[in-house]
C-alpha positions as a Markdown table, in Angstrom:
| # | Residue | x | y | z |
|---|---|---|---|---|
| 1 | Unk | 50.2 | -21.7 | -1.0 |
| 2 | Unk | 47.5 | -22.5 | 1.4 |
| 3 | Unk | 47.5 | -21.2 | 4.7 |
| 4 | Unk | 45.5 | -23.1 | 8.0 |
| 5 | Unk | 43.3 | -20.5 | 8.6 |
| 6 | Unk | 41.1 | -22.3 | 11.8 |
| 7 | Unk | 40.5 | -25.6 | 13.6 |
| 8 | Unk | 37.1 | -26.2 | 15.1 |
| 9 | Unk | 37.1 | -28.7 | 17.9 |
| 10 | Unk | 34.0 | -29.9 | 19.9 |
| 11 | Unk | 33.8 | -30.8 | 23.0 |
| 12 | Unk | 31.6 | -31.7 | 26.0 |
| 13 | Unk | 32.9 | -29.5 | 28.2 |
| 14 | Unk | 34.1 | -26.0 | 27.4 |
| 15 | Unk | 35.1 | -24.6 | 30.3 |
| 16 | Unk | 37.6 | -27.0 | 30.6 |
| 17 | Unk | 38.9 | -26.9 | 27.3 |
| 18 | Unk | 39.3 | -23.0 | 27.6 |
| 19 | Unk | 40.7 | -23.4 | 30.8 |
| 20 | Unk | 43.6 | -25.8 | 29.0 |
| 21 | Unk | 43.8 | -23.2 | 25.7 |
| 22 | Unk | 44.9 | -20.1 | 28.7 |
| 23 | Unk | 47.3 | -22.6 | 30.1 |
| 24 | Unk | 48.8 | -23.9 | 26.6 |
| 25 | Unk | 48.5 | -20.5 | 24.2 |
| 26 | Unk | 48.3 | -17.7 | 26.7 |
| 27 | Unk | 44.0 | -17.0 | 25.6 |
| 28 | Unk | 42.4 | -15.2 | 28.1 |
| 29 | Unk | 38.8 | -15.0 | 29.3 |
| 30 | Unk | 35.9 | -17.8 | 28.6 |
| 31 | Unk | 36.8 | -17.9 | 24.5 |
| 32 | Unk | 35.2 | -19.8 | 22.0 |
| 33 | Unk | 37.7 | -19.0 | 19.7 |
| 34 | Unk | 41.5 | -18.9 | 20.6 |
| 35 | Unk | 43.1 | -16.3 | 17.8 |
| 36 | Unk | 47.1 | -17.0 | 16.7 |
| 37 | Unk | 48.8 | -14.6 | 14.1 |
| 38 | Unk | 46.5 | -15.8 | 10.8 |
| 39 | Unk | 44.9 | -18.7 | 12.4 |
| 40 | Unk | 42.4 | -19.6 | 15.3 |
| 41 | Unk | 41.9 | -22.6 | 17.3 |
| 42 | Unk | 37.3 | -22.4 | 17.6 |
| 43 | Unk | 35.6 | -25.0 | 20.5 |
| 44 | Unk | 32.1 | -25.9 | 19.5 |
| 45 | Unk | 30.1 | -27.1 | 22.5 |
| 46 | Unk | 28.7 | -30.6 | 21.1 |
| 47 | Unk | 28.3 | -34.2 | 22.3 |
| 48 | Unk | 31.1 | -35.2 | 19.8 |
| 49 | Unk | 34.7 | -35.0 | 20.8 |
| 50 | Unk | 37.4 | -33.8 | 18.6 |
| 51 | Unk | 38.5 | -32.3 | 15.5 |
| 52 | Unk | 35.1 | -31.1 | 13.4 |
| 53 | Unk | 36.1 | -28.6 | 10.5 |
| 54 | Unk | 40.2 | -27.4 | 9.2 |
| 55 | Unk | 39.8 | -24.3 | 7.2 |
| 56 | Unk | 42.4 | -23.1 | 4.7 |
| 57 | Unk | 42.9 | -19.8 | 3.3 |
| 58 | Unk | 44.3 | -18.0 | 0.2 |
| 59 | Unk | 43.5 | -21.1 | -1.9 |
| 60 | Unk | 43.7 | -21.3 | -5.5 |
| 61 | Unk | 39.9 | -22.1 | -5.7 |
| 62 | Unk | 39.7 | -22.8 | -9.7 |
| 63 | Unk | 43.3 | -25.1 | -9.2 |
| 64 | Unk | 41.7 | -26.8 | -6.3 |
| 65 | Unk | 38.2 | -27.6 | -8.2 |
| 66 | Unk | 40.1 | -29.0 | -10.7 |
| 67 | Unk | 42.3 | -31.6 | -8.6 |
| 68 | Unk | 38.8 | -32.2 | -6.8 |
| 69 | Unk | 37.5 | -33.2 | -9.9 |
| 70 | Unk | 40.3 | -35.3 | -11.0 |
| 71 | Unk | 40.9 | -36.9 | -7.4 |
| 72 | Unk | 36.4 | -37.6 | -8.1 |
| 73 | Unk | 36.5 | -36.0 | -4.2 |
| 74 | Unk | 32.9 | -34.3 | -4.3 |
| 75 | Unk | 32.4 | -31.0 | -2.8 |
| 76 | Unk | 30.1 | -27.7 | -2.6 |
| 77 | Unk | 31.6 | -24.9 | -4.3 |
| 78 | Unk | 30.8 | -21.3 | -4.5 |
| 79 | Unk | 32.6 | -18.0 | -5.5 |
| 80 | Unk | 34.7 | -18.0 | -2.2 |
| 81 | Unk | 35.0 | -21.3 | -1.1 |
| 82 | Unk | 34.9 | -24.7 | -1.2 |
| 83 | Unk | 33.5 | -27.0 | 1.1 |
| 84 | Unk | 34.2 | -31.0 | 1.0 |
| 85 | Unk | 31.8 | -32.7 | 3.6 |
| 86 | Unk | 33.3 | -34.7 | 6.2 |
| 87 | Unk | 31.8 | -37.8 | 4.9 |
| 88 | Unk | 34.7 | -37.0 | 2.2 |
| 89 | Unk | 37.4 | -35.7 | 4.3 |
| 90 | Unk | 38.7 | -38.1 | 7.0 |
| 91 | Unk | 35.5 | -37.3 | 8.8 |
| 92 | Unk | 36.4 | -33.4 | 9.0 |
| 93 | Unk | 34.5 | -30.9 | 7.0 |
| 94 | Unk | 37.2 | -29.0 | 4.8 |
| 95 | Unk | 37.2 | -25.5 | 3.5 |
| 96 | Unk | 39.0 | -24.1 | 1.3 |
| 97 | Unk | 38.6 | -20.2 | 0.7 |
| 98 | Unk | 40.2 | -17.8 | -1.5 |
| 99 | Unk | 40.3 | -15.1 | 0.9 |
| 100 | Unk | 43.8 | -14.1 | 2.5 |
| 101 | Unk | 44.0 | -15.0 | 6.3 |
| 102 | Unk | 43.6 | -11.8 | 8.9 |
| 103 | Unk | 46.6 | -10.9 | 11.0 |
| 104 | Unk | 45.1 | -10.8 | 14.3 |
| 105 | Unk | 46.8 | -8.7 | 17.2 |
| 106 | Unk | 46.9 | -12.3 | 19.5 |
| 107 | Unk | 49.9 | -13.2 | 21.5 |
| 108 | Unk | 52.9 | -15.3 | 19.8 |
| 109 | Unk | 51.8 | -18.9 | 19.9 |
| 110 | Unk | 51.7 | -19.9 | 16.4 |
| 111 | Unk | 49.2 | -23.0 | 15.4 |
| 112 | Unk | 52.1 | -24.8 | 13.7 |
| 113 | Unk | 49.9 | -28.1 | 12.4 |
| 114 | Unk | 46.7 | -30.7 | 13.2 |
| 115 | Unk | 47.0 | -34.4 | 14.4 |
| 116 | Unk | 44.3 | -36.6 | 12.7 |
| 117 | Unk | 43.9 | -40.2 | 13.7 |
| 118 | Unk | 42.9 | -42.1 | 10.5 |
| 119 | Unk | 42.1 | -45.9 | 9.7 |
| 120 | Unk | 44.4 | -46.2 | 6.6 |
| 121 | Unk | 47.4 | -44.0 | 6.7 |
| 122 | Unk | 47.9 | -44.3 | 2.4 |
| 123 | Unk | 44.2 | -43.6 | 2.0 |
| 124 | Unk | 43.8 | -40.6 | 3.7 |
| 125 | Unk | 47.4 | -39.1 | 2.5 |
| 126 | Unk | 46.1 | -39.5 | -1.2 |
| 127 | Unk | 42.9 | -37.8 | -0.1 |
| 128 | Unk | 44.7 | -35.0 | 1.7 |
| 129 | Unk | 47.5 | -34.6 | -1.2 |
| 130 | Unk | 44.0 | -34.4 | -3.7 |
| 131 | Unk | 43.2 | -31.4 | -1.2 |
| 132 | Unk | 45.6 | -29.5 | -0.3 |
| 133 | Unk | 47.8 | -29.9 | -3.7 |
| 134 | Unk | 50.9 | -31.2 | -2.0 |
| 135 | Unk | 52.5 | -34.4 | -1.3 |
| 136 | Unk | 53.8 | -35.1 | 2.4 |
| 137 | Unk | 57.2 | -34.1 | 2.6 |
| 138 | Unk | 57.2 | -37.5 | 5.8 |
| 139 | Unk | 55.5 | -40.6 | 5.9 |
| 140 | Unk | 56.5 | -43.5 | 8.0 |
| 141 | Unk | 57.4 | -44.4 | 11.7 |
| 142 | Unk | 56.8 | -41.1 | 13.8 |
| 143 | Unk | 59.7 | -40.1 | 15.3 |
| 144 | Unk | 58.1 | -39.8 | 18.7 |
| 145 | Unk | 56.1 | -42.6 | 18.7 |
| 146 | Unk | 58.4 | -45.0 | 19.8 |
| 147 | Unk | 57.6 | -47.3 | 16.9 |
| 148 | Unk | 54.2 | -47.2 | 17.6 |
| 149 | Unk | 52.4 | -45.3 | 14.9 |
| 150 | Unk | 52.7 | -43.9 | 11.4 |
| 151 | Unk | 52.2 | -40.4 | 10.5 |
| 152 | Unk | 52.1 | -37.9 | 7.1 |
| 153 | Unk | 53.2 | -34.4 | 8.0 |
| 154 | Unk | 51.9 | -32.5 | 5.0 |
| 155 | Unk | 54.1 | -28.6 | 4.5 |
């Protein structure tokens, strides 16, 4: 099974986002890149705000192309990876790599999942079930939205 390997985030101002990353996951120092145990949290200093690029690991490359293909989601592939433009993706560039994640020696905050804001809810579940290989195991009222939103929590 896929594993989230990073999240790249831009933002205007990265001394404030690293300042909120030491207070939230325990990173230390000016980082560009906050490290979990396999996965990494990357700011991108950039005029756009938010989430710019998920990256998953250990990914059955030749099982993904072929749900790609099926799912007519177009994307770059190579012998390592696989790279759907954002244009394609929710408006996040997705890759998909066959390498395992690294165990790094961080702390014990664990990046346990990503929040994207999408237009149609339906839309971009099919597209993420077409990428990732798995249907959402929730979709419906958030539970702590008050009513206010719908959500897809993907496993």
């Amino acid at each position: 099974m896929s594993v989230l390997s990073r999240v790249a985030i831009e933002t205007e101002d990265m001394e404030r986002c690293t300042a909120i990353l030491e207070v939230v996951c325990g990173a230390t120092g000016n980082q560009a890149v906050v490290e979990f145990d396999r996965a990494a949290i990357e700011l991108q200093q950039g005029s756009e705000q938010g989430v710019r690029q998920i990256v998953f690991t250990d990914v059955d490359l030749a099982m993904a192309s072929r749900r790609l293909s099926g799912n007519k989601i177009p994307a770059a592939e190579s012998d390592d990876s696989i790279v759907i433009a954002a244009h394609h993706a929710s408006g996040i560039e997705v890759r998909l790599e066959s390498v395992e994640a690294p165990i790094s020696a961080a702390g014990t905050a664990v990046l346990d999942h990503v929040a994207l804001r999408v237009g149609n809810l339906a839309r971009a579940s099919s597209l993420w079930q077409s990428i990732l290989g798995v249907m959402p195991v929730q979709m419906g009222v958030h539970p702590v939205s008050g009513g206010t939103f719908e959500a897809a929590r993907f496993p």
